[in-house]
């Protein structure tokens, strides 16, 4: 195998596939990248047996077709640090030779036949979704799983395709985010699955490299996400996703519109007085006013007042500021709508079209809140 390629093009490919590699994997073969050169294309592939990613480079000079399997960390590091415009990669006698005018590297490789088979995308029964829509859905859900230190929730994101909608849901037992968007569903697909967080992060990574529509195909035990150059295959989590709809309260008669930036800033100011053992903030809504207070027994007190659009009876509820800030920094609308019923019922935030965020209340009478 022998190819020549622009360094920036191949560098982009390694950026897409490198995060699949896990240093904790005991199988040395899974520390490698497979490189296949044919028909003036170069395909890079990595896998940890649960998540696989391939990236196809279609602007390569293939001098000699072939394939090789070599250590991803060393090869990608060389590519990242390459200073010349063009890079030449050759496989000779199980060695990867990378050279240019002023640089030369020779890396020991391994038998390519031992590399696991990478699942292939079947161009059937899929939906297409705009990359910005997909990235927005991931952003508004995956943060819950990433921030779940207690592991009380489901360690994956629920994805459902039905009619002309696609939906993502994440929860950790104390908060829940649901995002629903319209999508073309010409194949009439009606399927759902639970995607592990590593699969979600890789989906986010390859979508970020894309400019066109993205294809999503759900199979019985795995999901495929395909762009023009990248293909992701992730194993799915087994089991049924909890009936999360039961967590979303109804008949919420108190509705408060707030400026997102002002609300975020107020929470940050007051939460300066919180500690790891005490996370309670008290939110009191009255006519056109929100008062946020914290009375930490080990630190002190804080209070701030901001204007809001609310004209109902006075209501106070206790909420965890970290859960609110996590949500607020992952949305970009100017306003947020909060719907409440009483101090013992979960609060529901709504942003834009199709985004719902549910936060369980904290007991206002407890002396310690975490």
Coordinates of C-alpha atoms in Angstrom, one line a residue, residues 125 191-194 217-224 233-240:
X125 CA -35.0 2.0 6.0
X191 CA -38.6 2.2 16.0
X192 CA -37.0 3.1 19.2
X193 CA -33.7 2.3 21.0
X194 CA -31.4 3.3 23.9
X217 CA -30.8 3.6 10.7
X218 CA -31.9 1.6 13.7
X219 CA -31.4 -2.2 13.7
X220 CA -32.3 -4.7 16.4
X221 CA -29.1 -4.4 18.4
X222 CA -27.3 -1.5 16.9
X223 CA -27.7 2.0 15.3
X224 CA -26.0 3.4 12.3
X233 CA -22.1 2.0 14.3
X234 CA -23.0 1.7 18.0
X235 CA -24.3 -1.2 20.0
X236 CA -27.6 -0.4 21.8
X237 CA -28.4 -0.8 25.4
X238 CA -30.8 -3.7 26.2
X239 CA -34.1 -3.4 28.0
X240 CA -37.1 -1.1 27.9

